[in-house]
């Protein structure tokens, strides 16, 4: 009788103290993907699950090879490139014309190309100030 009493008392203590913890631990293990009763060790199961998740993440987040462009996309890119080339060509032509005009003014006869005239302007302090006007004919 004494043995039954001690055994039942120990059994009751185990259920009241450790039973809840054991049940929670088993639920946590299942949440981690561990199969209780599997012949593999806990470490092996956790490593296998970790490798599986890493492989899924790798497939999900690794860059995929580029897809082929549709005909409309290729046409749009070609058109855009052509417009950019034409725009740069026009800008270069305008710049060349401006540079040529500047060089003509710089190297040509300044009396014919540029009219320099000086005028005297009086400011509020009554001091004469010369103003240089440059104009292109």
Coordinates of N, CA and C in Angstrom, one line a residue:
X1 N 0.8 -1.2 0.0 CA 0.0 0.0 0.0 C 0.8 1.3 0.0
X2 N 1.9 1.2 0.7 CA 2.8 2.4 0.8 C 3.4 2.7 -0.6
X3 N 3.7 1.7 -1.3 CA 4.4 1.9 -2.6 C 3.4 2.6 -3.5
X4 N 2.1 2.1 -3.5 CA 1.1 2.7 -4.4 C 0.8 4.1 -4.0
X5 N 0.9 4.4 -2.8 CA 0.7 5.8 -2.3 C 1.8 6.7 -2.8
X6 N 3.0 6.3 -2.7 CA 4.2 7.1 -3.1 C 4.1 7.2 -4.6
X7 N 3.8 6.2 -5.3 CA 3.8 6.2 -6.8 C 2.7 7.1 -7.3
X8 N 1.6 7.1 -6.7 CA 0.5 8.0 -7.1 C 0.8 9.4 -6.8
X9 N 1.5 9.6 -5.7 CA 1.8 11.0 -5.3 C 2.8 11.5 -6.3
X10 N 3.8 10.8 -6.7 CA 4.8 11.2 -7.6 C 4.2 11.4 -9.0
X11 N 3.3 10.5 -9.3 CA 2.6 10.6 -10.6 C 1.8 11.9 -10.6
X12 N 1.1 12.2 -9.6 CA 0.3 13.5 -9.5 C 1.2 14.7 -9.6
X13 N 2.3 14.7 -8.9 CA 3.3 15.8 -8.9 C 3.8 16.0 -10.3
X14 N 4.1 14.9 -11.0 CA 4.6 15.0 -12.4 C 3.6 15.6 -13.3
X15 N 2.4 15.3 -13.1 CA 1.4 15.9 -14.0 C 1.1 17.3 -13.7
X16 N 1.1 17.7 -12.4 CA 0.8 19.0 -12.0 C 2.0 20.0 -12.3
X17 N 3.2 19.5 -12.0 CA 4.4 20.4 -12.2 C 4.9 20.3 -13.6
X18 N 5.2 19.1 -14.1 CA 5.9 19.0 -15.4 C 5.0 18.7 -16.5
X19 N 3.9 18.2 -16.3 CA 3.0 17.8 -17.3 C 2.6 19.0 -18.3
X20 N 2.3 20.1 -17.7 CA 2.0 21.3 -18.6 C 3.2 21.7 -19.4
X21 N 4.4 21.7 -18.7 CA 5.6 22.1 -19.4 C 5.9 21.1 -20.5
X22 N 5.7 19.8 -20.3 CA 6.0 18.8 -21.3 C 5.1 19.0 -22.4
X23 N 3.8 19.3 -22.1 CA 2.8 19.4 -23.2 C 3.2 20.7 -24.0
X24 N 3.6 21.8 -23.4 CA 4.0 23.0 -24.1 C 5.2 22.7 -24.9
X25 N 6.2 22.0 -24.3 CA 7.4 21.7 -25.1 C 7.1 20.9 -26.3
X26 N 6.2 19.9 -26.2 CA 5.9 19.1 -27.3 C 5.2 19.9 -28.4
X27 N 4.3 20.8 -28.0 CA 3.7 21.7 -29.0 C 4.7 22.6 -29.7
X28 N 5.7 23.1 -28.9 CA 6.7 23.9 -29.5 C 7.5 23.1 -30.5
X29 N 7.9 21.9 -30.1 CA 8.6 21.1 -31.0 C 7.9 20.8 -32.3
X30 N 6.6 20.6 -32.2 CA 5.7 20.4 -33.4 C 5.7 21.6 -34.2
X31 N 5.7 22.8 -33.6 CA 5.7 24.0 -34.3 C 6.9 24.2 -35.1
X32 N 8.0 23.7 -34.6 CA 9.3 23.8 -35.3 C 9.4 22.7 -36.4
X33 N 8.4 21.8 -36.5 CA 8.4 20.8 -37.5 C 9.1 19.5 -37.1
X34 N 9.3 19.4 -35.7 CA 9.9 18.1 -35.2 C 8.8 17.1 -35.1
X35 N 9.1 15.9 -35.6 CA 8.2 14.8 -35.4 C 8.6 14.0 -34.2
X36 N 7.7 14.0 -33.2 CA 8.0 13.3 -31.9 C 7.9 11.8 -32.2
X37 N 8.9 11.1 -31.8 CA 8.9 9.6 -32.0 C 9.7 9.3 -33.3
X38 N 10.2 10.3 -34.0 CA 11.0 10.0 -35.2 C 12.3 9.4 -34.8
X39 N 12.9 8.6 -35.6 CA 14.2 7.9 -35.2 C 15.3 8.9 -35.3
X40 N 15.2 10.0 -36.0 CA 16.2 11.0 -36.1 C 16.3 11.8 -34.8
X41 N 17.5 12.3 -34.5 CA 17.7 13.1 -33.3 C 17.0 14.4 -33.5
X42 N 16.8 15.1 -32.4 CA 16.2 16.5 -32.5 C 17.0 17.4 -33.3
X43 N 18.3 17.3 -33.1 CA 19.3 18.2 -33.9 C 19.2 17.9 -35.3
X44 N 19.1 16.6 -35.7 CA 19.0 16.3 -37.2 C 17.7 16.8 -37.8
X45 N 16.6 16.7 -37.0 CA 15.3 17.2 -37.5 C 15.4 18.7 -37.7
X46 N 15.9 19.4 -36.7 CA 16.0 20.8 -36.7 C 16.9 21.3 -37.9
X47 N 18.0 20.6 -38.1 CA 18.9 21.0 -39.2 C 18.2 20.7 -40.5
X48 N 17.5 19.6 -40.6 CA 16.8 19.4 -41.9 C 15.7 20.4 -42.2
X49 N 15.0 20.8 -41.1 CA 14.0 21.9 -41.3 C 14.6 23.2 -41.7
X50 N 15.8 23.5 -41.0 CA 16.5 24.7 -41.3 C 16.9 24.8 -42.8
X51 N 17.5 23.7 -43.2 CA 17.9 23.6 -44.6 C 16.8 23.8 -45.6
X52 N 15.6 23.2 -45.3 CA 14.5 23.3 -46.1 C 14.0 24.7 -46.2
X53 N 13.9 25.4 -45.1 CA 13.5 26.8 -45.0 C 14.5 27.7 -45.8
X54 N 15.8 27.4 -45.6 CA 16.8 28.2 -46.3 C 16.7 28.1 -47.8
X55 N 16.4 26.8 -48.2 CA 16.2 26.6 -49.7 C 15.0 27.3 -50.2
X56 N 13.9 27.3 -49.5 CA 12.7 28.0 -49.9 C 13.0 29.5 -50.0
X57 N 13.7 30.1 -49.0 CA 14.0 31.5 -49.0 C 14.9 31.8 -50.2
X58 N 15.9 30.9 -50.5 CA 16.8 31.2 -51.6 C 16.0 31.2 -52.9
X59 N 15.1 30.3 -53.1 CA 14.3 30.2 -54.3 C 13.4 31.4 -54.4
X60 N 12.9 31.9 -53.3 CA 11.9 33.0 -53.3 C 12.6 34.3 -53.5
X61 N 13.8 34.5 -53.0 CA 14.5 35.8 -53.0 C 15.6 36.0 -54.0
X62 N 16.1 34.9 -54.6 CA 17.2 35.0 -55.5 C 16.7 35.6 -56.8
X63 N 17.6 36.4 -57.5 CA 17.1 37.0 -58.7 C 16.9 35.9 -59.8
X64 N 15.8 36.1 -60.5 CA 15.5 35.2 -61.6 C 16.1 35.7 -62.9
X65 N 16.4 34.8 -63.8 CA 16.9 35.2 -65.1 C 15.9 36.2 -65.8
X66 N 16.5 37.2 -66.5 CA 15.6 38.1 -67.2 C 14.7 37.5 -68.2
X67 N 13.5 38.0 -68.4 CA 12.6 37.5 -69.4 C 12.9 38.2 -70.7
X68 N 12.5 37.7 -71.7 CA 12.6 38.3 -73.1 C 11.7 39.5 -73.2
X69 N 12.1 40.5 -73.9 CA 11.3 41.7 -74.1 C 10.3 41.5 -75.2
X70 N 9.1 42.1 -75.0 CA 8.1 42.0 -76.0 C 8.5 42.9 -77.1
X71 N 7.8 42.7 -78.3 CA 8.1 43.5 -79.5 C 7.8 45.0 -79.2
X72 N 6.7 45.3 -78.5 CA 6.4 46.7 -78.2 C 7.5 47.3 -77.3
X73 N 8.0 46.6 -76.4 CA 9.0 47.1 -75.5 C 10.3 47.4 -76.3
X74 N 10.7 46.5 -77.2 CA 11.9 46.7 -78.0 C 11.7 47.9 -78.9
X75 N 10.5 48.1 -79.5 CA 10.2 49.2 -80.4 C 10.3 50.5 -79.6
X76 N 9.7 50.5 -78.4 CA 9.8 51.7 -77.5 C 11.2 52.1 -77.1
X77 N 12.0 51.1 -76.8 CA 13.4 51.4 -76.4 C 14.2 51.9 -77.6
X78 N 13.9 51.4 -78.8 CA 14.6 51.8 -80.0 C 14.2 53.3 -80.3
X79 N 12.9 53.6 -80.2 CA 12.4 54.9 -80.5 C 13.0 55.9 -79.5
X80 N 13.1 55.5 -78.2 CA 13.6 56.4 -77.2 C 15.1 56.7 -77.4
X81 N 15.8 55.6 -77.8 CA 17.3 55.8 -78.1 C 17.4 56.7 -79.3
X82 N 16.6 56.5 -80.3 CA 16.7 57.4 -81.5 C 16.5 58.9 -81.2
X83 N 15.4 59.1 -80.3 CA 15.1 60.5 -79.9 C 16.3 61.1 -79.2
X84 N 16.9 60.3 -78.3 CA 18.1 60.8 -77.5 C 19.2 61.2 -78.4
X85 N 19.5 60.3 -79.4 CA 20.6 60.5 -80.4 C 20.3 61.8 -81.2
X86 N 19.1 62.0 -81.6 CA 18.7 63.2 -82.4 C 18.8 64.4 -81.5
X87 N 18.4 64.3 -80.3 CA 18.5 65.5 -79.4 C 19.9 65.9 -79.2
X88 N 20.8 64.9 -78.9 CA 22.2 65.2 -78.7 C 22.8 65.8 -80.0
X89 N 22.4 65.3 -81.1 CA 23.0 65.8 -82.4 C 22.6 67.2 -82.6
X90 N 21.3 67.5 -82.3 CA 20.8 68.9 -82.5 C 21.5 69.8 -81.5
X91 N 21.7 69.4 -80.3 CA 22.4 70.2 -79.3 C 23.8 70.5 -79.8
X92 N 24.5 69.5 -80.3 CA 25.9 69.6 -80.8 C 25.9 70.6 -82.0
X93 N 24.9 70.5 -82.9 CA 24.9 71.5 -84.0 C 24.7 72.9 -83.5
X94 N 23.8 73.1 -82.6 CA 23.5 74.4 -82.0 C 24.8 75.0 -81.4
X95 N 25.4 74.1 -80.6 CA 26.7 74.5 -79.9 C 27.7 74.9 -81.0
X96 N 27.9 74.1 -82.0 CA 28.8 74.5 -83.1 C 28.5 75.8 -83.7
X97 N 27.3 76.1 -84.0 CA 26.9 77.3 -84.6 C 27.2 78.5 -83.7
X98 N 26.9 78.4 -82.4 CA 27.2 79.4 -81.5 C 28.7 79.7 -81.4
X99 N 29.4 78.6 -81.3 CA 30.9 78.7 -81.3 C 31.5 79.4 -82.5
X100 N 30.9 79.0 -83.7 CA 31.4 79.6 -84.9 C 31.1 81.1 -84.9
X101 N 29.9 81.5 -84.5 CA 29.5 82.9 -84.4 C 30.4 83.7 -83.5
X102 N 30.7 83.0 -82.3 CA 31.6 83.7 -81.3 C 33.0 83.9 -81.9
X103 N 33.5 82.8 -82.6 CA 34.8 82.9 -83.2 C 34.9 84.0 -84.3
X104 N 33.8 84.2 -85.1 CA 33.8 85.2 -86.1 C 33.8 86.6 -85.4
X105 N 33.1 86.8 -84.3 CA 33.1 88.0 -83.6 C 34.5 88.3 -83.0
X106 N 35.1 87.3 -82.5 CA 36.3 87.4 -81.8 C 37.5 87.7 -82.8
X107 N 37.5 87.0 -83.9 CA 38.6 87.2 -84.8 C 38.4 88.2 -85.9
X108 N 37.1 88.6 -86.1 CA 36.8 89.5 -87.2 C 37.2 90.9 -86.8
X109 N 36.8 91.9 -87.6 CA 37.0 93.3 -87.4 C 36.1 93.8 -86.3
X110 N 36.6 94.2 -85.2 CA 35.7 94.6 -84.1 C 34.9 95.8 -84.4
X111 N 35.4 96.7 -85.3 CA 34.7 97.9 -85.6 C 33.4 97.6 -86.4
X112 N 33.5 96.6 -87.2 CA 32.4 96.2 -88.1 C 31.4 95.3 -87.3
X113 N 31.9 94.4 -86.5 CA 31.1 93.4 -85.9 C 30.4 94.0 -84.6
X114 N 31.2 94.7 -83.8 CA 30.7 95.1 -82.5 C 30.8 96.6 -82.4
X115 N 29.7 97.2 -82.0 CA 29.7 98.7 -81.8 C 30.0 99.0 -80.3
X116 N 31.1 99.7 -80.1 CA 31.4 100.1 -78.7 C 31.1 101.6 -78.6
X117 N 30.2 101.9 -77.7 CA 29.9 103.3 -77.5 C 29.9 103.5 -76.0
X118 N 30.4 104.7 -75.7 CA 30.5 105.1 -74.3 C 29.5 106.2 -74.1
X119 N 28.8 106.1 -73.0 CA 27.9 107.2 -72.6 C 28.3 107.6 -71.1
X120 N 28.1 108.8 -70.8 CA 28.3 109.2 -69.4 C 26.9 109.2 -68.7
X121 N 26.9 108.6 -67.6 CA 25.7 108.6 -66.8 C 26.0 109.2 -65.4
X122 N 25.1 110.0 -65.0 CA 25.2 110.6 -63.7 C 24.4 109.9 -62.7
X123 N 25.0 109.5 -61.6 CA 24.2 108.8 -60.5 C 23.8 109.9 -59.5
X124 N 23.2 109.4 -58.4 CA 22.7 110.3 -57.4 C 23.8 111.1 -56.7
X125 N 25.0 110.6 -56.7 CA 26.1 111.4 -56.0 C 26.7 112.4 -56.9
X126 N 26.2 112.5 -58.1 CA 26.7 113.4 -59.1 C 28.1 113.1 -59.6
X127 N 28.6 111.9 -59.5 CA 29.8 111.5 -60.0 C 29.6 110.9 -61.4
X128 N 30.3 111.3 -62.4 CA 30.2 110.7 -63.7 C 30.6 109.2 -63.8
X129 N 29.8 108.4 -64.4 CA 30.1 107.0 -64.6 C 30.1 106.7 -66.1
X130 N 31.1 105.9 -66.5 CA 31.0 105.5 -68.0 C 30.3 104.2 -68.1
X131 N 29.5 104.1 -69.1 CA 28.8 102.9 -69.4 C 29.2 102.4 -70.7
X132 N 29.6 101.1 -70.8 CA 30.0 100.5 -72.0 C 28.9 99.7 -72.6
X133 N 28.5 100.0 -73.8 CA 27.4 99.2 -74.4 C 28.0 98.4 -75.5
X134 N 27.7 97.1 -75.6 CA 28.2 96.3 -76.6 C 27.0 95.7 -77.4
X135 N 26.9 95.9 -78.7 CA 25.8 95.4 -79.5 C 26.3 94.7 -80.7
X136 N 25.5 93.8 -81.2 CA 25.9 93.1 -82.4 C 25.1 93.6 -83.5
X137 N 25.7 93.9 -84.7 CA 25.0 94.4 -85.8 C 24.6 93.3 -86.8

